[in-house]
Amino acid sequence: LELIQSATRKCGGVYLYANQRGCDGGRLYYDGGALIVCNGQVLAQAPQFSLDDVEVVTATVDLDDIRSYRASIPSFGIQTASASTERKNRAVNSEWTLSLDSLTSPTPPLSGIRVHSPEEECCLGPACWLWDYLRRSGAAGFFLPLSGGADSSSVATIVGAMCVMATEAAQSNPEGPVASDCRKICRKEAAWVPENAQEM
């Protein structure tokens, strides 16, 4: 995140960071965190850990803001001034626009950027992997023997985090794919949504 912000802050411009998210069928899990950064400011950020297969973030950017930002940098200003005398820009008028009329004002920067702690990443990443593995395998759950040691208690915590994430995602969209997967895994009726993580 700091590299993306510093690159666009130094030179101006828009940086779109997109990535694959989910399990690759093996032991590797790709987390999310797609970003849109303009002139060093984060305009949109997707959740880093989510059970949704696809997450789309959008932002409206004013290209004149980028031009003025670059012109404020002395070295870019000199290049712009010399380039404007060498060639003229040509404008093509058209009846269509690149954005909806309701999206004409630029997106303001985010007031807070969500960055997970290493402990949260160690819990939420494996929890998302377990969910992806569970729904793809068609199993009805996990068999979790508890010895009382650090390993089994850590796995129990991760499975609990998975159940919390699945329940919240199913409750937020009862007709969505996560809710459908919950019903398939728990062998429930079409309208069922888990009330809490314990029921899941």
XYZ file of N, CA, C and O in Angstrom:
800
model
N 0.832 -1.196 0.000
C 0.000 0.000 0.000
C 0.873 1.255 0.000
O 0.609 2.194 -0.746
N 1.906 1.257 0.824
C 2.777 2.426 0.888
C 3.523 2.645 -0.427
O 3.745 3.785 -0.840
N 3.912 1.550 -1.101
C 4.592 1.679 -2.393
C 3.671 2.287 -3.443
O 4.089 3.136 -4.232
N 2.408 1.852 -3.463
C 1.445 2.378 -4.435
C 1.186 3.849 -4.164
O 1.167 4.677 -5.084
N 0.990 4.203 -2.891
C 0.736 5.592 -2.552
C 1.930 6.481 -2.888
O 1.761 7.563 -3.450
N 3.127 6.027 -2.557
C 4.307 6.859 -2.805
C 4.573 7.024 -4.298
O 4.992 8.097 -4.742
N 4.305 5.982 -5.090
C 4.529 6.079 -6.539
C 3.592 7.099 -7.168
O 4.009 7.919 -7.991
N 2.309 7.071 -6.789
C 1.371 8.027 -7.368
C 1.531 9.412 -6.755
O 1.218 10.409 -7.390
N 2.012 9.497 -5.528
C 2.263 10.799 -4.914
C 3.477 11.474 -5.550
O 3.519 12.686 -5.727
N 4.467 10.676 -5.926
C 5.686 11.211 -6.510
C 5.475 11.688 -7.940
O 5.969 12.748 -8.327
N 4.749 10.902 -8.738
C 4.607 11.202 -10.160
C 3.199 11.600 -10.573
O 2.987 12.012 -11.710
N 2.219 11.427 -9.693
C 0.832 11.675 -10.085
C 0.295 10.521 -10.907
O 1.049 9.705 -11.432
N -1.000 10.433 -10.991
C -1.615 9.395 -11.801
C -2.565 8.524 -11.003
O -2.761 8.720 -9.805
N -3.155 7.562 -11.691
C -4.106 6.638 -11.088
C -3.485 5.253 -11.093
O -2.924 4.820 -12.099
N -3.592 4.563 -9.977
C -3.069 3.206 -9.841
C -4.238 2.298 -9.493
O -4.910 2.502 -8.486
N -4.478 1.307 -10.329
C -5.530 0.325 -10.083
C -4.862 -0.994 -9.727
O -4.123 -1.563 -10.529
N -5.096 -1.442 -8.507
C -4.507 -2.700 -8.043
C -5.614 -3.738 -7.958
O -6.555 -3.603 -7.174
N -5.521 -4.752 -8.788
C -6.500 -5.842 -8.786
C -5.756 -7.157 -8.658
O -4.611 -7.281 -9.091
N -6.397 -8.144 -8.057
C -5.732 -9.426 -7.862
C -6.747 -10.550 -7.761
O -7.936 -10.322 -7.555
N -6.242 -11.761 -7.944
C -7.071 -12.944 -7.755
C -7.323 -13.131 -6.265
O -6.504 -12.778 -5.426
N -8.496 -13.659 -5.933
C -8.781 -13.941 -4.536
C -9.398 -15.319 -4.426
O -10.221 -15.715 -5.228
N -8.980 -16.052 -3.400
C -9.539 -17.365 -3.155
C -8.486 -18.450 -3.210
O -7.297 -18.196 -3.326
N -8.956 -19.669 -3.153
C -8.093 -20.843 -3.126
C -7.790 -21.266 -4.560
O -8.646 -21.205 -5.432
N -6.563 -21.706 -4.789
C -6.183 -22.129 -6.137
C -6.363 -23.629 -6.342
O -5.921 -24.178 -7.327
N -7.007 -24.296 -5.387
C -7.205 -25.733 -5.477
C -6.152 -26.505 -4.712
O -6.266 -27.715 -4.554
N -5.135 -25.838 -4.249
C -4.094 -26.482 -3.455
C -4.064 -25.884 -2.056
O -5.091 -25.609 -1.451
N -2.862 -25.642 -1.569
C -2.714 -25.095 -0.223
C -2.514 -23.590 -0.217
O -2.266 -23.000 0.821
N -2.606 -22.963 -1.358
C -2.351 -21.534 -1.466
C -3.661 -20.756 -1.479
O -4.619 -21.152 -2.148
N -3.709 -19.662 -0.715
C -4.883 -18.798 -0.695
C -4.463 -17.377 -1.037
O -3.509 -16.854 -0.457
N -5.164 -16.765 -1.993
C -4.900 -15.380 -2.374
C -5.900 -14.482 -1.656
O -7.108 -14.658 -1.803
N -5.379 -13.531 -0.890
C -6.290 -12.600 -0.234
C -6.627 -11.460 -1.186
O -6.055 -11.322 -2.261
N -7.581 -10.647 -0.796
C -8.047 -9.565 -1.660
C -7.307 -8.274 -1.399
O -6.104 -8.247 -1.221
N -8.034 -7.179 -1.347
C -7.443 -5.876 -1.086
C -7.231 -5.058 -2.339
O -6.242 -4.325 -2.435
N -8.141 -5.152 -3.314
C -8.029 -4.318 -4.509
C -8.105 -2.847 -4.114
O -8.810 -2.477 -3.178
N -7.367 -2.005 -4.835
C -7.264 -0.585 -4.491
C -7.392 0.289 -5.726
O -7.056 -0.129 -6.834
N -7.866 1.513 -5.503
C -7.784 2.575 -6.502
C -7.134 3.754 -5.799
O -7.655 4.274 -4.810
N -5.959 4.162 -6.287
C -5.192 5.248 -5.680
C -4.969 6.320 -6.731
O -4.581 6.014 -7.866
N -5.216 7.572 -6.364
C -5.006 8.700 -7.279
C -4.187 9.767 -6.574
O -4.590 10.252 -5.504
N -3.058 10.112 -7.159
C -2.182 11.162 -6.620
C -1.833 10.929 -5.150
O -1.819 11.854 -4.335
N -1.583 9.687 -4.793
C -1.171 9.348 -3.437
C -2.297 9.158 -2.445
O -2.040 8.869 -1.281
N -3.547 9.306 -2.876
C -4.687 9.159 -1.967
C -5.529 7.953 -2.370
O -5.847 7.777 -3.546
N -5.906 7.153 -1.386
C -6.711 5.953 -1.645
C -8.165 6.365 -1.814
O -8.770 6.958 -0.916
N -8.735 6.058 -2.980
C -10.127 6.406 -3.274
C -11.078 5.255 -2.980
O -12.232 5.470 -2.640
N -10.615 4.014 -3.139
C -11.467 2.847 -2.904
C -10.590 1.679 -2.473
O -9.456 1.547 -2.933
N -11.138 0.859 -1.593
C -10.405 -0.303 -1.079
C -11.388 -1.440 -0.853
O -12.405 -1.273 -0.193
N -11.070 -2.595 -1.409
C -11.885 -3.789 -1.181
C -11.403 -4.486 0.086
O -10.253 -4.324 0.487
N -12.277 -5.254 0.726
C -11.833 -6.008 1.905
C -10.716 -6.986 1.554
O -10.714 -7.587 0.482
N -9.789 -7.131 2.468
C -8.672 -8.053 2.228
C -9.122 -9.502 2.356
O -8.691 -10.362 1.601
N -10.007 -9.770 3.305
C -10.493 -11.131 3.528
C -12.008 -11.133 3.427
O -12.687 -10.427 4.173
N -12.530 -11.906 2.508
C -13.966 -12.003 2.302
C -14.279 -13.357 1.692
O -13.429 -13.970 1.042
N -15.509 -13.827 1.897
C -15.910 -15.115 1.334
C -16.528 -14.974 -0.052
O -16.811 -15.984 -0.704
N -16.735 -13.748 -0.513
C -17.283 -13.537 -1.845
C -16.242 -13.887 -2.896
O -15.051 -13.605 -2.736
N -16.689 -14.477 -4.001
C -15.768 -14.847 -5.078
C -15.234 -13.618 -5.808
O -14.086 -13.587 -6.235
N -16.096 -12.612 -5.980
C -15.723 -11.416 -6.730
C -16.061 -10.183 -5.903
O -17.132 -10.113 -5.295
N -15.156 -9.243 -5.879
C -15.363 -7.978 -5.180
C -14.978 -6.873 -6.159
O -13.878 -6.867 -6.709
N -15.895 -5.947 -6.408
C -15.655 -4.865 -7.357
C -15.646 -3.544 -6.605
O -16.561 -3.262 -5.824
N -14.606 -2.744 -6.821
C -14.552 -1.394 -6.260
C -14.490 -0.405 -7.412
O -13.880 -0.679 -8.450
N -15.131 0.731 -7.249
C -15.163 1.747 -8.298
C -14.835 3.108 -7.712
O -15.025 3.340 -6.513
N -14.370 3.979 -8.542
C -14.110 5.361 -8.156
C -14.190 6.232 -9.406
O -13.863 5.777 -10.510
N -14.626 7.456 -9.232
C -14.658 8.422 -10.323
C -13.457 9.341 -10.177
O -13.239 9.926 -9.116
N -12.666 9.457 -11.234
C -11.432 10.232 -11.201
C -11.522 11.358 -12.227
O -11.950 11.144 -13.364
N -11.133 12.563 -11.821
C -11.061 13.701 -12.730
C -9.651 13.758 -13.307
O -8.679 13.974 -12.577
N -9.530 13.542 -14.609
C -8.208 13.526 -15.234
C -7.534 14.895 -15.175
O -6.304 14.987 -15.195
N -8.321 15.965 -15.086
C -7.722 17.298 -14.943
C -6.995 17.438 -13.609
O -6.012 18.180 -13.515
N -7.488 16.757 -12.570
C -6.784 16.778 -11.287
C -5.389 16.167 -11.426
O -4.424 16.638 -10.815
N -5.284 15.108 -12.216
C -3.981 14.471 -12.421
C -3.061 15.394 -13.211
O -1.874 15.547 -12.884
N -3.612 16.048 -14.240
C -2.794 16.975 -15.031
C -2.285 18.129 -14.169
O -1.111 18.505 -14.241
N -3.165 18.697 -13.363
C -2.739 19.819 -12.523
C -1.753 19.362 -11.446
O -0.831 20.100 -11.096
N -1.948 18.135 -10.931
C -1.016 17.604 -9.938
C 0.369 17.425 -10.564
O 1.386 17.785 -9.964
N 0.409 16.873 -11.759
C 1.696 16.676 -12.431
C 2.336 18.009 -12.810
O 3.554 18.155 -12.770
N 1.498 18.982 -13.192
C 2.034 20.293 -13.554
C 2.626 21.005 -12.347
O 3.505 21.860 -12.500
N 2.161 20.666 -11.139
C 2.698 21.300 -9.933
C 4.083 20.779 -9.571
O 4.796 21.394 -8.789
N 4.478 19.650 -10.153
C 5.825 19.097 -9.945
C 6.754 19.779 -10.956
O 6.496 19.720 -12.167
N 7.818 20.467 -10.498
C 8.647 21.276 -11.413
C 9.132 20.533 -12.660
O 9.028 21.045 -13.768
N 9.645 19.295 -12.503
C 10.179 18.589 -13.675
C 9.073 18.246 -14.671
O 9.270 18.341 -15.880
N 7.897 17.880 -14.162
C 6.776 17.606 -15.061
C 6.284 18.889 -15.721
O 5.858 18.886 -16.865
N 6.325 20.002 -14.976
C 5.877 21.284 -15.539
C 6.724 21.707 -16.714
O 6.220 22.215 -17.722
N 8.035 21.497 -16.624
C 8.931 21.849 -17.730
C 8.646 20.963 -18.938
O 8.584 21.437 -20.080
N 8.445 19.671 -18.717
C 8.126 18.762 -19.821
C 6.808 19.135 -20.475
O 6.671 19.100 -21.697
N 5.809 19.494 -19.656
C 4.498 19.860 -20.192
C 4.588 21.118 -21.029
O 3.987 21.220 -22.103
N 5.344 22.105 -20.542
C 5.474 23.355 -21.283
C 6.168 23.150 -22.616
O 5.751 23.706 -23.645
N 7.222 22.338 -22.647
C 7.928 22.093 -23.913
C 7.091 21.234 -24.855
O 7.118 21.422 -26.067
N 6.340 20.303 -24.313
C 5.516 19.443 -25.169
C 4.364 20.217 -25.794
O 3.962 19.942 -26.921
N 3.831 21.210 -25.081
C 2.683 21.942 -25.613
C 3.078 22.790 -26.811
O 2.254 23.086 -27.669
N 4.351 23.219 -26.910
C 4.783 23.995 -28.069
C 5.107 23.103 -29.253
O 5.073 23.550 -30.389
N 5.433 21.851 -28.998
C 5.825 20.950 -30.077
C 4.628 20.357 -30.814
O 4.643 20.222 -32.024
N 3.586 19.989 -30.096
C 2.435 19.386 -30.757
C 1.146 19.862 -30.101
O 1.115 20.197 -28.927
N 0.100 19.876 -30.890
C -1.200 20.315 -30.399
C -2.067 19.096 -30.133
O -2.062 18.134 -30.897
N -2.801 19.153 -29.044
C -3.740 18.078 -28.740
C -4.983 18.229 -29.595
O -5.474 19.340 -29.809
N -5.499 17.129 -30.053
C -6.709 17.159 -30.859
C -7.870 16.631 -30.035
O -7.733 15.639 -29.337
N -8.986 17.290 -30.128
C -10.192 16.888 -29.401
C -11.196 16.304 -30.381
O -11.369 16.808 -31.495
N -11.856 15.237 -29.973
C -12.901 14.605 -30.764
C -14.183 14.679 -29.945
O -14.251 14.167 -28.828
N -15.175 15.332 -30.471
C -16.458 15.457 -29.774
C -17.325 14.240 -30.073
O -17.378 13.758 -31.205
N -18.009 13.748 -29.051
C -18.902 12.611 -29.227
C -20.145 12.809 -28.376
O -20.173 13.654 -27.476
N -21.168 12.037 -28.657
C -22.425 12.146 -27.927
C -22.476 11.233 -26.712
O -23.433 11.254 -25.968
N -21.483 10.404 -26.489
C -21.477 9.478 -25.363
C -20.386 9.876 -24.381
O -19.455 10.589 -24.715
N -20.558 9.404 -23.146
C -19.601 9.711 -22.086
C -19.029 8.419 -21.520
O -19.602 7.341 -21.701
N -17.920 8.541 -20.821
C -17.271 7.377 -20.238
C -17.845 7.001 -18.880
O -17.509 5.966 -18.326
N -18.681 7.864 -18.308
C -19.262 7.566 -16.998
C -20.717 7.992 -16.985
O -21.168 8.752 -17.842
N -21.444 7.494 -15.987
C -22.836 7.871 -15.830
C -22.927 9.321 -15.395
O -22.006 9.873 -14.781
N -24.066 9.956 -15.678
C -24.243 11.354 -15.282
C -24.166 11.529 -13.772
O -23.748 12.569 -13.270
N -24.587 10.505 -13.029
C -24.585 10.598 -11.572
C -23.183 10.466 -10.983
O -22.988 10.696 -9.797
N -22.202 10.092 -11.799
C -20.848 9.887 -11.300
C -19.887 10.970 -11.782
O -18.707 10.740 -11.951
N -20.405 12.183 -12.009
C -19.553 13.226 -12.562
C -18.622 13.841 -11.530
O -17.568 14.348 -11.882
N -18.960 13.831 -10.252
C -18.070 14.408 -9.250
C -17.039 13.360 -8.827
O -17.368 12.200 -8.644
N -15.780 13.780 -8.668
C -14.736 12.814 -8.300
C -14.985 12.187 -6.937
O -15.565 12.794 -6.044
N -14.539 10.956 -6.780
C -14.675 10.245 -5.511
C -13.714 10.848 -4.488
O -12.523 10.990 -4.778
N -14.203 11.202 -3.295
C -13.287 11.748 -2.282
C -12.390 10.655 -1.708
O -12.750 9.476 -1.729
N -11.222 11.035 -1.182
C -10.335 10.027 -0.580
C -10.981 9.373 0.632
O -11.803 9.978 1.325
N -10.613 8.118 0.893
C -11.125 7.416 2.068
C -10.596 8.066 3.335
O -9.431 8.467 3.411
N -11.464 8.162 4.322
C -11.039 8.762 5.588
C -10.176 7.806 6.405
O -9.310 8.229 7.154
N -10.412 6.531 6.264
C -9.620 5.537 6.978
C -9.322 4.339 6.101
O -10.194 3.854 5.384
N -8.095 3.874 6.130
C -7.681 2.722 5.344
C -7.571 1.529 6.285
O -6.956 1.617 7.342
N -8.186 0.418 5.893
C -8.201 -0.774 6.744
C -6.991 -1.636 6.440
O -6.831 -2.138 5.324
N -6.120 -1.772 7.426
C -4.958 -2.649 7.319
C -5.021 -3.626 8.492
O -5.061 -3.215 9.651
N -5.049 -4.920 8.183
C -5.149 -5.934 9.233
C -3.815 -6.113 9.945
O -2.746 -5.987 9.349
N -3.910 -6.445 11.205
C -2.711 -6.767 11.975
C -2.224 -8.155 11.568
O -2.988 -8.953 10.997
N -0.966 -8.479 11.847
C -0.467 -9.832 11.514
C -1.291 -10.935 12.184
O -1.503 -11.999 11.592
N -1.774 -10.693 13.415
C -2.588 -11.702 14.096
C -3.913 -11.932 13.377
O -4.377 -13.070 13.250
N -4.526 -10.836 12.897
C -5.774 -10.979 12.147
C -5.538 -11.714 10.837
O -6.359 -12.552 10.426
N -4.442 -11.424 10.171
C -4.132 -12.119 8.923
C -3.928 -13.611 9.152
O -4.353 -14.436 8.344
N -3.272 -13.965 10.272
C -3.041 -15.380 10.590
C -4.335 -16.119 10.904
O -4.395 -17.340 10.775
N -5.369 -15.394 11.296
C -6.658 -16.023 11.602
C -7.592 -16.001 10.391
O -8.173 -17.018 10.039
N -7.719 -14.835 9.755
C -8.709 -14.680 8.686
C -8.291 -15.359 7.389
O -9.133 -15.893 6.661
N -6.987 -15.370 7.072
C -6.529 -16.028 5.841
C -6.832 -17.521 5.835
O -7.473 -18.031 4.914
N -6.400 -18.264 6.868
C -6.747 -19.689 6.917
C -8.255 -19.946 7.016
O -8.745 -20.947 6.493
N -8.988 -19.038 7.681
C -10.448 -19.210 7.779
C -11.081 -19.144 6.392
O -11.964 -19.949 6.055
N -10.628 -18.195 5.559
C -11.145 -18.108 4.187
C -10.746 -19.328 3.371
O -11.533 -19.834 2.565
N -9.517 -19.813 3.586
C -9.070 -21.018 2.870
C -9.929 -22.223 3.258
O -10.332 -23.014 2.406
N -10.206 -22.378 4.568
C -11.039 -23.497 5.016
C -12.426 -23.443 4.393
O -12.989 -24.465 3.997
N -13.011 -22.232 4.317
C -14.335 -22.095 3.715
C -14.287 -22.469 2.234
O -15.153 -23.186 1.741
N -13.279 -21.995 1.535
C -13.161 -22.296 0.114
C -13.009 -23.800 -0.101
O -13.620 -24.384 -0.989
N -12.188 -24.445 0.726
C -11.990 -25.885 0.627
C -13.276 -26.636 0.957
O -13.642 -27.600 0.277
N -13.989 -26.181 1.972
C -15.209 -26.861 2.406
C -16.285 -26.805 1.334
O -16.910 -27.814 1.011
N -16.486 -25.655 0.752
C -17.557 -25.537 -0.250
C -17.203 -26.225 -1.559
O -18.069 -26.749 -2.242
N -15.920 -26.278 -1.896
C -15.521 -26.954 -3.137
C -15.530 -28.475 -2.992
O -15.794 -29.193 -3.948
N -15.223 -28.971 -1.803
C -15.130 -30.422 -1.606
C -16.501 -31.070 -1.462
O -16.638 -32.271 -1.660
N -17.511 -30.281 -1.094
C -18.840 -30.844 -0.892
C -19.000 -31.554 0.435
O -19.994 -32.249 0.662
N -18.030 -31.401 1.339
C -18.125 -32.026 2.662
C -19.156 -31.293 3.514
O -19.571 -30.183 3.208
N -19.551 -31.922 4.602
C -20.560 -31.335 5.497
C -19.929 -30.665 6.702
O -20.629 -30.246 7.607
N -18.615 -30.562 6.740
C -17.959 -29.913 7.870
C -16.577 -30.488 8.099
O -16.029 -31.194 7.246
N -16.021 -30.179 9.262
C -14.697 -30.655 9.631
C -14.783 -31.486 10.904
O -15.574 -31.182 11.792
N -13.974 -32.514 10.982
C -13.829 -33.278 12.217
C -12.636 -32.692 12.958
O -11.515 -32.697 12.459
N -12.875 -32.158 14.152
C -11.848 -31.415 14.867
C -11.585 -32.035 16.233
O -12.296 -31.762 17.198
N -10.577 -32.904 16.347
C -10.242 -33.456 17.666
C -9.491 -32.412 18.486
O -8.571 -31.765 17.989
N -9.911 -32.219 19.721
C -9.310 -31.210 20.599
C -8.501 -31.894 21.695
O -9.038 -32.619 22.519
N -7.199 -31.627 21.699
C -6.329 -32.203 22.725
C -6.103 -31.227 23.875
O -5.601 -31.613 24.919
N -6.433 -29.980 23.652
C -6.187 -28.967 24.666
C -4.883 -28.247 24.473
O -4.556 -27.310 25.207
N -4.114 -28.629 23.450
C -2.835 -27.980 23.176
C -3.001 -26.751 22.297
O -4.112 -26.378 21.895
N -1.882 -26.116 21.993
C -1.903 -24.880 21.204
C -2.361 -25.128 19.769
O -3.086 -24.305 19.198
N -1.963 -26.259 19.183
C -2.320 -26.521 17.790
C -3.821 -26.695 17.606
O -4.427 -26.045 16.750
N -4.418 -27.565 18.386
C -5.845 -27.829 18.203
C -6.687 -26.618 18.596
O -7.706 -26.335 17.969
N -6.264 -25.871 19.612
C -7.034 -24.684 19.992
C -6.926 -23.600 18.922
O -7.893 -22.868 18.674
N -5.771 -23.498 18.257
C -5.629 -22.535 17.160
C -6.532 -22.906 15.992
O -7.188 -22.044 15.395
N -6.576 -24.198 15.654
C -7.439 -24.647 14.563
C -8.905 -24.418 14.915
O -9.700 -24.004 14.072
N -9.274 -24.663 16.172
C -10.656 -24.419 16.596
C -11.007 -22.936 16.463
O -12.116 -22.581 16.042
N -10.077 -22.068 16.796
C -10.295 -20.626 16.652
C -10.471 -20.243 15.189
O -11.349 -19.440 14.848
N -9.657 -20.824 14.314
C -9.760 -20.513 12.887
C -11.081 -21.016 12.314
O -11.742 -20.328 11.529
N -11.509 -22.223 12.712
C -12.804 -22.733 12.263
C -13.935 -21.847 12.795
O -14.904 -21.560 12.086
N -13.802 -21.378 14.038
C -14.792 -20.447 14.585
C -14.850 -19.153 13.798
O -15.937 -18.632 13.519
N -13.682 -18.615 13.414
C -13.653 -17.399 12.595
C -14.305 -17.644 11.244
O -15.012 -16.781 10.714
N -14.084 -18.841 10.671
C -14.734 -19.183 9.405
C -16.246 -19.182 9.554
O -16.968 -18.649 8.705
N -16.749 -19.747 10.644
C -18.200 -19.793 10.871
C -18.776 -18.388 11.057
O -19.868 -18.080 10.573
N -18.037 -17.525 11.751
C -18.485 -16.136 11.935
C -18.562 -15.425 10.589
O -19.542 -14.751 10.269
N -17.520 -15.576 9.770
C -17.507 -14.925 8.457
C -18.617 -15.448 7.556
O -19.287 -14.675 6.863
N -18.831 -16.761 7.560
C -19.881 -17.346 6.717
C -21.258 -16.891 7.168
O -22.124 -16.573 6.345
N -21.482 -16.826 8.479
C -22.776 -16.393 8.997
C -23.047 -14.936 8.640
O -24.148 -14.584 8.199
N -22.050 -14.072 8.828
C -22.238 -12.654 8.501
C -22.494 -12.454 7.012
O -23.349 -11.657 6.625
N -21.770 -13.171 6.161
C -21.966 -13.041 4.718
C -23.342 -13.561 4.300
O -24.005 -12.967 3.448
N -23.793 -14.655 4.890
C -25.104 -15.215 4.558
C -26.225 -14.304 5.032
O -27.226 -14.126 4.341
N -26.072 -13.707 6.210
C -27.096 -12.813 6.722
C -27.168 -11.510 5.928
O -28.248 -10.939 5.759
N -26.029 -11.026 5.437
C -26.039 -9.783 4.672
C -26.659 -9.957 3.291
O -27.197 -9.015 2.716
N -26.600 -11.175 2.741
C -27.200 -11.451 1.436
C -27.785 -12.863 1.452
O -27.131 -13.816 1.025
N -29.041 -13.019 1.948
C -29.636 -14.361 2.075
C -29.816 -15.109 0.758
O -29.992 -16.317 0.756
N -29.794 -14.391 -0.364
C -29.950 -15.045 -1.668
C -28.613 -15.206 -2.387
O -28.583 -15.679 -3.518
N -27.519 -14.798 -1.751
C -26.214 -14.820 -2.398
C -25.566 -16.186 -2.400
O -26.068 -17.163 -1.824
N -24.398 -16.285 -3.017
C -23.713 -17.580 -3.135
C -23.225 -18.131 -1.800
O -23.199 -19.346 -1.616
N -22.830 -17.256 -0.856
C -22.358 -17.757 0.438
C -23.516 -18.392 1.202
O -23.379 -19.464 1.796
N -24.691 -17.742 1.180
C -25.866 -18.316 1.845
C -26.266 -19.640 1.200
O -26.636 -20.591 1.894
N -26.162 -19.709 -0.118
C -26.477 -20.958 -0.821
C -25.501 -22.066 -0.428
O -25.904 -23.215 -0.214
N -24.214 -21.714 -0.307
C -23.221 -22.697 0.125
C -23.464 -23.137 1.558
O -23.274 -24.312 1.895
N -23.897 -22.211 2.418
C -24.222 -22.568 3.809
C -25.338 -23.608 3.852
O -25.273 -24.584 4.611
N -26.365 -23.400 3.044
C -27.490 -24.347 3.008
C -27.045 -25.707 2.473
O -27.473 -26.742 2.966
N -26.169 -25.695 1.469
C -25.695 -26.953 0.894
C -24.842 -27.725 1.901
O -24.998 -28.931 2.063
N -23.949 -27.021 2.587
C -23.058 -27.677 3.547
C -23.825 -28.207 4.749
O -23.586 -29.322 5.217
N -24.796 -27.418 5.243
C -25.555 -27.809 6.440
C -26.778 -28.643 6.117
O -27.530 -29.016 7.027
N -27.003 -28.916 4.816
C -28.143 -29.739 4.386
C -29.464 -29.147 4.883
O -30.265 -29.825 5.521
N -29.690 -27.857 4.579
C -30.885 -27.147 5.043
C -31.769 -26.764 3.867
O -31.385 -26.868 2.695
N -32.976 -26.268 4.217
C -33.967 -25.886 3.210
C -33.544 -24.592 2.503
O -32.619 -23.894 2.914
N -34.307 -24.251 1.447
C -33.934 -23.157 0.566
C -33.900 -21.798 1.254
O -33.094 -20.949 0.902
N -34.754 -21.555 2.242
C -34.818 -20.228 2.858
C -33.959 -20.115 4.118
O -33.908 -19.050 4.738
N -33.267 -21.165 4.497
C -32.531 -21.156 5.763
C -31.271 -20.305 5.684
O -30.538 -20.304 4.712
N -31.047 -19.525 6.744
C -29.826 -18.747 6.926
C -29.412 -18.930 8.381
O -30.258 -18.835 9.280
N -28.145 -19.207 8.671
C -27.750 -19.399 10.078
C -27.977 -18.134 10.900
O -27.690 -17.027 10.451
N -28.527 -18.331 12.104
C -28.791 -17.193 12.984
C -27.515 -16.702 13.667
O -27.388 -15.522 13.984
N -26.586 -17.595 13.929
C -25.323 -17.213 14.564
C -24.253 -18.220 14.157
O -24.526 -19.242 13.525
N -23.016 -17.913 14.568
C -21.895 -18.784 14.193
C -21.988 -20.154 14.846
O -21.557 -21.149 14.280
N -22.578 -20.231 16.046
C -22.716 -21.505 16.726
C -23.636 -22.442 15.934
O -23.386 -23.637 15.850
N -24.709 -21.889 15.356
C -25.605 -22.728 14.564
C -24.914 -23.209 13.294
O -25.127 -24.325 12.850
N -24.085 -22.383 12.739
C -23.322 -22.786 11.538
C -22.361 -23.919 11.883
O -22.187 -24.870 11.155
